[in-house]
Amino acid sequence: MAFAGFHAYDSRDQSVKRAHYSISVPKEVGLRYKEINVSGVVKTQQTADRITATVEMSDLPAIPTEVYSPSLGSLAPRVVFAPENFSYDGFKGDMKSWNSFGKWLYGLFEGRDVLPEELKAKVHQLADGCSTNREKVKVLYRFLQENTRYVSIQLGIGGYRPMAAADVFAKGFGDCKALSFYMKALLKEVGIESNYAVISTDKANVMADFANVTEFNHAILQVPLEADTLWLECTNPTLPFGFVHDDIAGHQTLLVKPQGGEMVRVRDYDDDLKVDTIDVDVTIAADYSAQLRVRHKSMLDGYSFAEKLGKLEAKKQELALKALLKQSNVVLSDIDFRVDKSEVPSGEVIFTASQQLYGKKSGTRLFAPINLNTPGYANYTLNSRKTDISVPASGIVYRTVLHLAEEMTVESLVKPSVTECEFGKVEEKCEQSADGSTIAITQIVHINRGRYPADRNADFKTFRDVIKRLYTQNIVIKK
C-alpha cells in the first residue's frame, strides 16, 4: 500500500554527492508519483507487464541546521510514490484519490460496530437522561476515558482496520483506530452520527492532491452537532472534553464516509489564546532582599504543565519552578496548582519565592530586573541564514509590580514603548504611584505565526533584538 519514496537528504549539515532511486511495479498495480521541491527528475519506462521509475540527483549542497528553520521535508528534494490499485489481506481498493481511499477504509468497518447487549444497556443508562446530544456525547466520552486505555496495535490489516467495538469493550484497550471507532459505535447506539477521521500529528498540511497512506499516522472522531462540531481525541484519558490539542488543532484530516473520503480541516484556536500570563508581585526590603509572589497561567495545551507539576513530589516541584523562574538562589513556599479543564483549558502555578538579593548591587544602587523569565525566543543570534524562517504563534504577558522600602528612590525607569510589524507586536507600559513606592510594569509580546524568506533575516533579527532589550532591562533603585 505504501512505497518507499526518494529522499535526497538523510539529514541536515550533510552535502549529497549522489542520490539514486529505482522502483519497479506490476503494470496492473500502477504507479503514481509527486515531486516535491524539485521537478523533472523522475524518468519512467513501461514494458508489457511492468512500470519502472528512476530518480537521480547529484552534487547537492548541505541544508544547514538553523533555528526556526522549516522541516527538512519541506526544504529538501523528494519524490513520493504510491500505487494506483492495491489489495491488502484480500481487501481490494484504489488510491487514485482521497475519495476512493476513504471508501476503501470505510469498507473495513463493516460489521465491526455491533455492541453486546450488556454494553447497549450501559450506554442507554448513561445517555438516556441527557437533555441534549452534546451532553450525551460528553457522558459517553467520559465513559470511554474511564474504561479504556491506549495500546498500539499495527499488525497486518490491523494497521488500517479498527478492532471490533465488542472486542474493545471486552479487553478494555485499543489503539487510536480502535478507540475512535469504539466511540463512534457508542454514539451510533444513541442515534448520534459521527465520522471516523485519519490525521497527521506531525504536520498541519498534507498532500491534498495526492492520496498516499503515509500522510496520516493517527485516528480521531468528528461529531457534527447542530450548534458546532466536536473533535474527539479518544486515546487520552485525561483530556478535557471538547478540547482540540496542539498535535491536531488546525490540521487537515480525512473524514471516512460511506461515499468516500472527504478532506477537511480541524478547528484551531485564535492566536490570542496561545499566550502565557505571568504576574510577579515583588516586595523589596531595605537590604535589597525580596519576597516574590508569582502566578503563571498557561492556556490551551499549557494546562497540562500545572496538572503534571501538581503530581510531582515536592523536591521535583521546586526544581521545575526554579527553572521556570530561571532563578536557582531562591527559597520557595506556598506552592499551589489550579487546573481548569473546560473546553478552553488553562493551568495556573502560584508560589512564593524569597531571594536574598533581588538583582545586582553596586554601592548603594540596586539594578532590579523587571523580568526574571526571559523566554528562549528573546535570544536570536543569527546575522544571516540560508533557510526560510518558520515561526509558530505564541505570546507572553509579563506583569511586574515592585513595592519599595521607604528609604528607596527610583533613579531610572523604563520608558513606555510599542513596536509592531509583520513578525508580531512588543509593548511595554510603566506606571509609578504618586509617592514613588510602587512601580507597575507590563510587558506584552505577541509572535505572529508565519513563514518568511531568508532575506528577511535582518528585519526578523531587529524585531527579536527589541524583545531581548525588553527582557534584559533593569530599574535602578537607590537608597
Short mmCIF file of C-alpha atoms in Angstrom, two decimals:
data_model
loop_
_atom_site.label_atom_id
_atom_site.label_comp_id
_atom_site.label_asym_id
_atom_site.label_seq_id
_atom_site.Cartn_x
_atom_site.Cartn_y
_atom_site.Cartn_z
CA MET A 1 0.00 0.00 0.00
CA ALA A 2 2.93 2.31 0.57
CA PHE A 3 6.13 2.54 -1.44
CA ALA A 4 9.38 3.87 -0.09
CA GLY A 5 9.98 7.32 -1.55
CA PHE A 6 13.04 9.13 -2.84
CA HIS A 7 14.72 11.41 -0.28
CA ALA A 8 17.78 13.28 -1.49
CA TYR A 9 18.90 14.03 2.07
CA ASP A 10 19.10 11.83 5.17
CA SER A 11 19.89 14.74 7.47
CA ARG A 12 20.92 18.37 7.67
CA ASP A 13 24.50 19.67 7.52
CA GLN A 14 25.50 16.99 5.03
CA SER A 15 26.04 17.54 1.31
CA VAL A 16 24.99 14.89 -1.19
CA LYS A 17 27.39 13.62 -3.84
CA ARG A 18 24.90 11.27 -5.50
CA ALA A 19 21.42 10.00 -4.66
CA HIS A 20 19.83 7.25 -6.74
CA TYR A 21 16.43 5.56 -6.52
CA SER A 22 14.64 2.96 -8.60
CA ILE A 23 11.24 1.28 -8.29
CA SER A 24 9.54 -1.32 -10.48
CA VAL A 25 5.92 -2.48 -10.04
CA PRO A 26 3.49 -4.69 -11.95
CA LYS A 27 1.57 -2.78 -14.60
CA GLU A 28 -1.80 -3.70 -13.09
CA VAL A 29 -0.77 -2.06 -9.78
CA GLY A 30 0.01 1.24 -11.46
CA LEU A 31 2.48 3.86 -10.29
CA ARG A 32 1.82 7.43 -9.26
CA TYR A 33 4.31 9.97 -8.01
CA LYS A 34 4.59 13.55 -6.79
CA GLU A 35 7.76 15.62 -6.95
CA ILE A 36 8.31 17.95 -4.01
CA ASN A 37 10.83 20.82 -4.03
CA VAL A 38 12.06 19.56 -7.39
CA SER A 39 10.67 18.91 -10.88
CA GLY A 40 11.53 16.76 -13.87
CA VAL A 41 13.79 14.28 -12.06
CA VAL A 42 11.59 11.17 -12.44
CA LYS A 43 12.22 9.02 -15.50
CA THR A 44 9.71 6.24 -16.26
CA GLN A 45 9.73 3.22 -18.56
CA GLN A 46 6.99 0.71 -19.36
CA THR A 47 7.13 -2.83 -20.64
CA ALA A 48 4.27 -5.18 -21.35
CA ASP A 49 3.89 -6.07 -17.69
CA ARG A 50 5.89 -3.60 -15.55
CA ILE A 51 6.39 0.09 -14.82
CA THR A 52 9.82 1.32 -13.72
CA ALA A 53 10.74 4.74 -12.36
CA THR A 54 14.20 6.08 -11.55
CA VAL A 55 15.42 9.23 -9.83
CA GLU A 56 18.97 10.50 -9.69
CA MET A 57 20.40 13.73 -8.26
CA SER A 58 23.98 14.77 -7.56
CA ASP A 59 26.18 17.50 -6.08
CA LEU A 60 23.60 18.91 -3.69
CA PRO A 61 24.79 21.42 -1.05
CA ALA A 62 24.11 20.76 2.62
CA ILE A 63 20.96 22.15 4.21
CA PRO A 64 22.12 23.81 7.43
CA THR A 65 20.66 23.45 10.89
CA GLU A 66 19.20 26.85 11.76
CA VAL A 67 16.81 27.96 14.47
CA TYR A 68 13.26 28.48 13.15
CA SER A 69 14.10 26.54 10.00
CA PRO A 70 11.19 24.71 8.33
CA SER A 71 11.23 20.91 8.48
CA LEU A 72 13.77 19.11 6.34
CA GLY A 73 10.93 17.51 4.39
CA SER A 74 9.59 20.91 3.35
CA LEU A 75 13.01 22.05 2.09
CA ALA A 76 14.71 19.01 0.58
CA PRO A 77 14.03 17.48 -2.86
CA ARG A 78 11.93 14.33 -2.54
CA VAL A 79 9.53 12.23 -4.55
CA VAL A 80 6.58 10.34 -3.11
CA PHE A 81 5.46 7.18 -4.88
CA ALA A 82 2.17 5.34 -4.43
CA PRO A 83 0.18 2.64 -6.21
CA GLU A 84 -2.99 3.22 -8.19
CA ASN A 85 -4.51 -0.13 -7.20
CA PHE A 86 -3.84 -2.43 -4.28
CA SER A 87 -5.06 -5.44 -2.36
CA TYR A 88 -4.35 -5.84 1.35
CA ASP A 89 -5.28 -9.09 3.09
CA GLY A 90 -7.95 -9.62 0.46
CA PHE A 91 -9.39 -6.09 0.64
CA LYS A 92 -9.07 -4.52 -2.81
CA GLY A 93 -9.04 -0.77 -3.35
CA ASP A 94 -7.54 2.06 -5.33
CA MET A 95 -5.58 5.10 -4.24
CA LYS A 96 -6.21 7.33 -7.22
CA SER A 97 -7.88 9.90 -4.97
CA TRP A 98 -8.55 10.57 -1.31
CA ASN A 99 -12.20 9.88 -2.01
CA SER A 100 -11.50 6.36 -3.25
CA PHE A 101 -9.04 5.63 -0.46
CA GLY A 102 -11.61 6.81 2.11
CA LYS A 103 -14.20 4.49 0.54
CA TRP A 104 -11.77 1.58 0.96
CA LEU A 105 -11.19 2.46 4.61
CA TYR A 106 -14.93 2.65 5.24
CA GLY A 107 -15.33 -0.84 3.77
CA LEU A 108 -13.08 -2.19 6.54
CA PHE A 109 -15.66 -1.16 9.16
CA GLU A 110 -18.42 -3.49 8.03
CA GLY A 111 -19.96 -5.43 10.92
CA ARG A 112 -17.44 -4.19 13.48
CA ASP A 113 -19.68 -1.69 15.29
CA VAL A 114 -22.03 -4.28 16.82
CA LEU A 115 -22.29 -3.80 20.59
CA PRO A 116 -23.04 -6.59 23.10
CA GLU A 117 -26.37 -6.27 24.94
CA GLU A 118 -24.60 -5.56 28.21
CA LEU A 119 -22.85 -2.55 26.70
CA LYS A 120 -26.00 -1.32 24.97
CA ALA A 121 -27.78 -1.27 28.31
CA LYS A 122 -24.93 0.66 29.92
CA VAL A 123 -24.87 3.22 27.09
CA HIS A 124 -28.58 3.92 27.43
CA GLN A 125 -28.31 4.07 31.22
CA LEU A 126 -25.71 6.81 30.86
CA ALA A 127 -27.15 8.78 27.95
CA ASP A 128 -30.92 8.50 28.00
CA GLY A 129 -31.30 11.00 30.83
CA CYS A 130 -29.33 13.71 28.97
CA SER A 131 -31.35 16.55 27.51
CA THR A 132 -29.08 17.35 24.51
CA ASN A 133 -26.90 15.42 22.10
CA ARG A 134 -23.88 17.36 23.33
CA GLU A 135 -24.50 16.10 26.88
CA LYS A 136 -24.82 12.55 25.55
CA VAL A 137 -21.51 12.84 23.73
CA LYS A 138 -19.86 14.21 26.88
CA VAL A 139 -21.09 11.45 29.18
CA LEU A 140 -20.13 8.69 26.72
CA TYR A 141 -16.72 10.30 26.13
CA ARG A 142 -16.14 10.21 29.88
CA PHE A 143 -17.18 6.55 29.90
CA LEU A 144 -14.62 5.87 27.15
CA GLN A 145 -11.85 7.67 29.05
CA GLU A 146 -12.57 5.90 32.34
CA ASN A 147 -12.88 2.39 30.94
CA THR A 148 -10.27 2.05 28.19
CA ARG A 149 -6.55 2.53 27.74
CA TYR A 150 -4.36 3.06 24.70
CA VAL A 151 -2.29 0.18 23.32
CA SER A 152 -0.68 0.47 19.87
CA ILE A 153 -1.69 -2.36 17.53
CA GLN A 154 -0.48 -2.25 13.93
CA LEU A 155 -0.21 -5.83 12.63
CA GLY A 156 -1.25 -6.58 9.04
CA ILE A 157 -4.65 -5.18 8.14
CA GLY A 158 -4.87 -4.11 11.80
CA GLY A 159 -2.76 -1.14 10.79
CA TYR A 160 -5.83 0.19 8.97
CA ARG A 161 -8.81 -1.79 10.24
CA PRO A 162 -10.06 -0.99 13.75
CA MET A 163 -10.70 -3.70 16.32
CA ALA A 164 -14.35 -4.64 16.64
CA ALA A 165 -16.18 -2.49 19.18
CA ALA A 166 -17.19 -5.59 21.14
CA ASP A 167 -13.52 -6.60 21.47
CA VAL A 168 -12.56 -3.17 22.78
CA PHE A 169 -15.31 -3.45 25.40
CA ALA A 170 -14.20 -6.94 26.40
CA LYS A 171 -10.47 -6.18 26.57
CA GLY A 172 -10.59 -2.56 27.76
CA PHE A 173 -7.89 -1.37 25.38
CA GLY A 174 -7.24 -0.41 21.78
CA ASP A 175 -5.14 1.80 19.54
CA CYS A 176 -6.24 5.14 18.11
CA LYS A 177 -8.25 3.42 15.38
CA ALA A 178 -9.99 1.04 17.77
CA LEU A 179 -10.85 3.65 20.40
CA SER A 180 -12.12 6.18 17.86
CA PHE A 181 -14.25 3.53 16.16
CA TYR A 182 -15.48 2.30 19.54
CA MET A 183 -16.60 5.82 20.44
CA LYS A 184 -18.34 6.04 17.06
CA ALA A 185 -20.23 2.82 17.84
CA LEU A 186 -21.28 4.11 21.28
CA LEU A 187 -22.69 7.29 19.73
CA LYS A 188 -24.47 5.35 17.00
CA GLU A 189 -26.32 3.38 19.68
CA VAL A 190 -27.95 6.60 20.94
CA GLY A 191 -28.67 7.94 17.47
CA ILE A 192 -25.74 10.35 17.10
CA GLU A 193 -23.86 10.25 13.79
CA SER A 194 -20.11 10.77 13.74
CA ASN A 195 -17.23 10.42 11.30
CA TYR A 196 -14.07 8.40 11.81
CA ALA A 197 -11.12 10.51 10.63
CA VAL A 198 -7.44 9.92 9.90
CA ILE A 199 -4.96 12.71 10.55
CA SER A 200 -1.27 13.54 10.89
CA THR A 201 0.05 14.65 14.26
CA ASP A 202 3.32 15.75 12.63
CA LYS A 203 2.12 18.24 10.03
CA ALA A 204 -0.85 20.53 9.59
CA ASN A 205 -0.98 20.26 5.80
CA VAL A 206 -0.99 17.05 3.80
CA MET A 207 -0.84 16.46 0.06
CA ALA A 208 -4.49 17.12 -0.69
CA ASP A 209 -3.95 16.36 -4.40
CA PHE A 210 -2.02 13.09 -3.93
CA ALA A 211 -3.55 10.22 -1.98
CA ASN A 212 -0.89 8.36 -0.04
CA VAL A 213 -1.27 6.33 3.16
CA THR A 214 1.93 7.68 4.69
CA GLU A 215 0.34 11.13 5.06
CA PHE A 216 -1.56 10.06 8.18
CA ASN A 217 -0.44 8.45 11.44
CA HIS A 218 -3.43 8.85 13.77
CA ALA A 219 -7.21 8.49 14.03
CA ILE A 220 -9.76 10.73 15.76
CA LEU A 221 -13.54 11.21 15.67
CA GLN A 222 -15.57 14.10 14.29
CA VAL A 223 -19.03 14.66 15.80
CA PRO A 224 -21.14 17.21 13.88
CA LEU A 225 -23.80 18.74 16.14
CA GLU A 226 -26.43 21.35 15.43
CA ALA A 227 -24.55 24.23 17.07
CA ASP A 228 -20.94 23.20 16.42
CA THR A 229 -18.63 20.31 15.59
CA LEU A 230 -16.70 18.31 18.18
CA TRP A 231 -13.32 16.73 17.50
CA LEU A 232 -12.65 13.88 19.94
CA GLU A 233 -9.18 12.58 20.77
CA CYS A 234 -10.03 9.10 22.03
CA THR A 235 -6.60 7.92 23.27
CA ASN A 236 -6.05 10.38 26.14
CA PRO A 237 -7.92 9.53 29.38
CA THR A 238 -7.40 12.97 30.92
CA LEU A 239 -8.02 15.35 28.01
CA PRO A 240 -10.82 17.88 28.62
CA PHE A 241 -14.00 17.18 26.67
CA GLY A 242 -14.27 19.34 23.56
CA PHE A 243 -10.64 20.48 23.67
CA VAL A 244 -8.57 20.14 20.49
CA HIS A 245 -4.94 19.58 21.44
CA ASP A 246 -1.98 21.10 19.64
CA ASP A 247 -1.00 17.92 17.76
CA ILE A 248 -4.21 18.05 15.70
CA ALA A 249 -5.59 21.61 16.02
CA GLY A 250 -5.71 23.26 12.60
CA HIS A 251 -4.57 20.08 10.81
CA GLN A 252 -6.08 18.68 7.65
CA THR A 253 -7.92 15.41 8.19
CA LEU A 254 -9.67 12.84 6.01
CA LEU A 255 -13.24 12.04 7.05
CA VAL A 256 -14.07 8.43 6.26
CA LYS A 257 -17.65 8.30 4.96
CA PRO A 258 -19.76 5.71 3.07
CA GLN A 259 -19.46 7.76 -0.13
CA GLY A 260 -15.68 8.07 0.28
CA GLY A 261 -13.03 10.27 1.87
CA GLU A 262 -13.57 13.99 2.40
CA MET A 263 -10.66 16.29 3.24
CA VAL A 264 -11.47 18.96 5.84
CA ARG A 265 -9.55 20.89 8.49
CA VAL A 266 -9.83 20.51 12.25
CA ARG A 267 -10.71 23.74 14.02
CA ASP A 268 -7.93 25.78 15.55
CA TYR A 269 -7.80 28.42 18.27
CA ASP A 270 -7.18 32.12 17.83
CA ASP A 271 -3.55 33.07 18.30
CA ASP A 272 -4.64 35.43 21.11
CA LEU A 273 -5.33 32.34 23.24
CA LYS A 274 -1.82 30.97 22.76
CA VAL A 275 -0.45 33.24 25.45
CA ASP A 276 1.15 32.73 28.86
CA THR A 277 0.42 35.29 31.57
CA ILE A 278 2.92 35.81 34.39
CA ASP A 279 2.22 38.10 37.34
CA VAL A 280 5.05 38.81 39.77
CA ASP A 281 4.48 40.91 42.88
CA VAL A 282 7.85 41.87 44.42
CA THR A 283 8.39 43.47 47.82
CA ILE A 284 11.97 44.76 48.14
CA ALA A 285 13.33 45.26 51.67
CA ALA A 286 15.87 47.87 52.77
CA ASP A 287 18.70 45.32 52.50
CA TYR A 288 17.65 44.59 48.89
CA SER A 289 16.31 41.16 49.73
CA ALA A 290 12.90 40.43 48.23
CA GLN A 291 9.72 38.47 48.66
CA LEU A 292 8.04 37.44 45.39
CA ARG A 293 4.53 36.15 44.81
CA VAL A 294 4.36 34.54 41.36
CA ARG A 295 1.34 33.47 39.34
CA HIS A 296 1.94 31.75 35.99
CA LYS A 297 -1.11 30.97 33.85
CA SER A 298 -0.98 28.99 30.61
CA MET A 299 -3.85 28.49 28.18
CA LEU A 300 -4.81 25.55 25.95
CA ASP A 301 -2.18 22.77 25.98
CA GLY A 302 -0.33 24.68 28.70
CA TYR A 303 -2.90 23.45 31.23
CA SER A 304 -1.04 20.14 31.36
CA PHE A 305 2.08 21.81 32.80
CA ALA A 306 0.26 22.71 36.01
CA GLU A 307 -1.53 19.37 36.06
CA LYS A 308 1.66 17.32 35.72
CA LEU A 309 3.63 19.56 38.09
CA GLY A 310 0.98 19.17 40.77
CA LYS A 311 1.51 15.40 40.74
CA LEU A 312 5.27 15.56 41.35
CA GLU A 313 6.96 15.19 44.73
CA ALA A 314 7.86 18.44 46.48
CA LYS A 315 11.58 18.42 45.59
CA LYS A 316 10.90 17.95 41.87
CA GLN A 317 8.26 20.66 42.00
CA GLU A 318 10.79 23.11 43.41
CA LEU A 319 13.38 22.27 40.74
CA ALA A 320 10.80 22.78 37.99
CA LEU A 321 9.61 26.11 39.43
CA LYS A 322 13.14 27.42 39.84
CA ALA A 323 13.76 26.54 36.20
CA LEU A 324 10.53 28.31 35.27
CA LEU A 325 11.62 31.40 37.21
CA LYS A 326 15.18 30.99 35.86
CA GLN A 327 16.45 31.58 39.39
CA SER A 328 18.29 28.94 41.45
CA ASN A 329 19.08 31.07 44.53
CA VAL A 330 15.52 31.35 45.80
CA VAL A 331 13.57 29.66 48.58
CA LEU A 332 10.09 28.56 47.54
CA SER A 333 6.96 28.19 49.65
CA ASP A 334 3.13 28.26 49.47
CA ILE A 335 3.07 26.36 46.19
CA ASP A 336 -0.39 25.88 44.67
CA PHE A 337 -1.73 24.49 41.39
CA ARG A 338 -5.05 25.24 39.72
CA VAL A 339 -6.29 23.45 36.61
CA ASP A 340 -9.37 24.43 34.61
CA LYS A 341 -10.30 21.51 32.34
CA SER A 342 -13.04 23.26 30.40
CA GLU A 343 -13.18 23.21 26.59
CA VAL A 344 -10.70 26.09 26.61
CA PRO A 345 -8.47 24.77 29.40
CA SER A 346 -5.88 26.60 31.46
CA GLY A 347 -3.43 25.84 34.23
CA GLU A 348 -2.04 28.08 36.94
CA VAL A 349 1.04 27.72 39.12
CA ILE A 350 1.16 30.03 42.15
CA PHE A 351 4.03 30.24 44.63
CA THR A 352 6.08 32.47 46.89
CA ALA A 353 9.84 32.93 46.44
CA SER A 354 12.31 34.56 48.80
CA GLN A 355 15.59 35.98 47.47
CA GLN A 356 18.50 37.41 49.47
CA LEU A 357 19.41 39.89 46.72
CA TYR A 358 16.95 40.95 44.04
CA GLY A 359 19.12 41.80 41.06
CA LYS A 360 22.65 43.20 41.26
CA LYS A 361 24.04 45.64 43.79
CA SER A 362 26.58 48.38 43.04
CA GLY A 363 27.40 50.56 46.01
CA THR A 364 24.09 51.95 47.25
CA ARG A 365 22.33 51.22 43.98
CA LEU A 366 20.27 48.18 43.07
CA PHE A 367 19.79 47.15 39.45
CA ALA A 368 16.43 45.44 39.84
CA PRO A 369 15.30 43.22 36.94
CA ILE A 370 11.86 43.78 35.53
CA ASN A 371 11.58 40.27 34.16
CA LEU A 372 13.12 37.15 35.64
CA ASN A 373 11.82 34.78 33.00
CA THR A 374 13.48 35.61 29.67
CA PRO A 375 11.88 33.34 27.02
CA GLY A 376 14.05 31.48 24.54
CA TYR A 377 12.77 33.48 21.59
CA ALA A 378 14.38 36.61 23.05
CA ASN A 379 17.81 35.21 22.19
CA TYR A 380 18.16 35.21 18.41
CA THR A 381 21.76 35.49 17.23
CA LEU A 382 21.84 34.62 13.51
CA ASN A 383 23.13 37.55 11.45
CA SER A 384 22.49 35.65 8.23
CA ARG A 385 20.76 32.44 7.22
CA LYS A 386 20.12 30.18 4.24
CA THR A 387 16.72 28.67 5.04
CA ASP A 388 13.33 30.30 5.45
CA ILE A 389 12.14 31.49 8.84
CA SER A 390 9.20 29.45 10.14
CA VAL A 391 7.63 30.68 13.38
CA PRO A 392 4.65 29.36 15.38
CA ALA A 393 2.24 31.72 17.09
CA SER A 394 2.98 32.45 20.74
CA GLY A 395 2.80 35.20 23.26
CA ILE A 396 3.52 36.21 26.81
CA VAL A 397 2.13 38.90 29.09
CA TYR A 398 4.51 39.66 31.96
CA ARG A 399 3.30 41.98 34.71
CA THR A 400 5.66 43.03 37.48
CA VAL A 401 4.72 45.15 40.49
CA LEU A 402 7.62 46.39 42.64
CA HIS A 403 7.00 47.61 46.21
CA LEU A 404 9.94 49.62 47.52
CA ALA A 405 11.06 50.23 51.11
CA GLU A 406 10.54 53.77 52.44
CA GLU A 407 14.12 54.94 52.12
CA MET A 408 14.38 53.91 48.46
CA THR A 409 14.09 56.19 45.43
CA VAL A 410 13.95 55.35 41.75
CA GLU A 411 16.86 56.71 39.78
CA SER A 412 15.97 55.22 36.39
CA LEU A 413 12.68 53.88 35.00
CA VAL A 414 11.83 52.20 31.71
CA LYS A 415 10.07 54.20 29.03
CA PRO A 416 6.75 53.04 27.56
CA SER A 417 7.12 51.76 24.00
CA VAL A 418 5.33 49.93 21.20
CA THR A 419 6.89 48.07 18.28
CA GLU A 420 4.63 46.42 15.72
CA CYS A 421 5.47 44.75 12.41
CA GLU A 422 4.60 41.66 10.39
CA PHE A 423 6.54 39.45 12.84
CA GLY A 424 4.48 40.50 15.84
CA LYS A 425 4.00 43.17 18.46
CA VAL A 426 6.03 44.22 21.50
CA GLU A 427 4.61 46.64 24.04
CA GLU A 428 5.81 47.96 27.40
CA LYS A 429 3.90 50.08 29.90
CA CYS A 430 5.19 51.58 33.13
CA GLU A 431 3.36 53.38 35.94
CA GLN A 432 4.62 54.73 39.28
CA SER A 433 2.50 55.65 42.27
CA ALA A 434 2.36 59.28 43.40
CA ASP A 435 4.61 58.60 46.41
CA GLY A 436 7.08 56.64 44.27
CA SER A 437 6.84 53.47 46.39
CA THR A 438 5.13 51.26 43.81
CA ILE A 439 6.09 50.62 40.21
CA ALA A 440 3.94 48.57 37.82
CA ILE A 441 5.39 47.36 34.53
CA THR A 442 3.52 45.39 31.87
CA GLN A 443 5.39 43.73 29.02
CA ILE A 444 3.38 42.18 26.18
CA VAL A 445 4.88 40.11 23.39
CA HIS A 446 2.85 38.57 20.56
CA ILE A 447 4.66 36.46 17.98
CA ASN A 448 2.77 36.07 14.71
CA ARG A 449 2.64 32.71 13.00
CA GLY A 450 4.33 32.82 9.61
CA ARG A 451 6.96 31.67 7.16
CA TYR A 452 9.32 34.32 5.82
CA PRO A 453 12.10 34.17 3.21
CA ALA A 454 15.69 34.04 4.42
CA ASP A 455 16.39 37.51 3.01
CA ARG A 456 14.10 38.95 5.71
CA ASN A 457 16.51 37.79 8.40
CA ALA A 458 17.89 41.27 9.17
CA ASP A 459 14.38 42.60 9.84
CA PHE A 460 13.49 39.49 11.83
CA LYS A 461 16.62 39.87 13.98
CA THR A 462 15.84 43.56 14.58
CA PHE A 463 12.43 42.56 15.91
CA ARG A 464 13.91 39.85 18.13
CA ASP A 465 16.51 42.31 19.45
CA VAL A 466 13.64 44.54 20.57
CA ILE A 467 12.32 41.62 22.59
CA LYS A 468 15.75 40.93 24.04
CA ARG A 469 16.17 44.54 25.18
CA LEU A 470 12.70 44.40 26.72
CA TYR A 471 13.56 41.39 28.83
CA THR A 472 17.03 42.49 29.92
CA GLN A 473 16.11 45.93 31.26
CA ASN A 474 16.64 46.94 34.87
CA ILE A 475 15.18 49.63 37.10
CA VAL A 476 17.87 51.48 39.06
CA ILE A 477 16.94 51.93 42.73
CA LYS A 478 18.97 53.95 45.22
CA LYS A 479 18.95 54.32 48.99
#
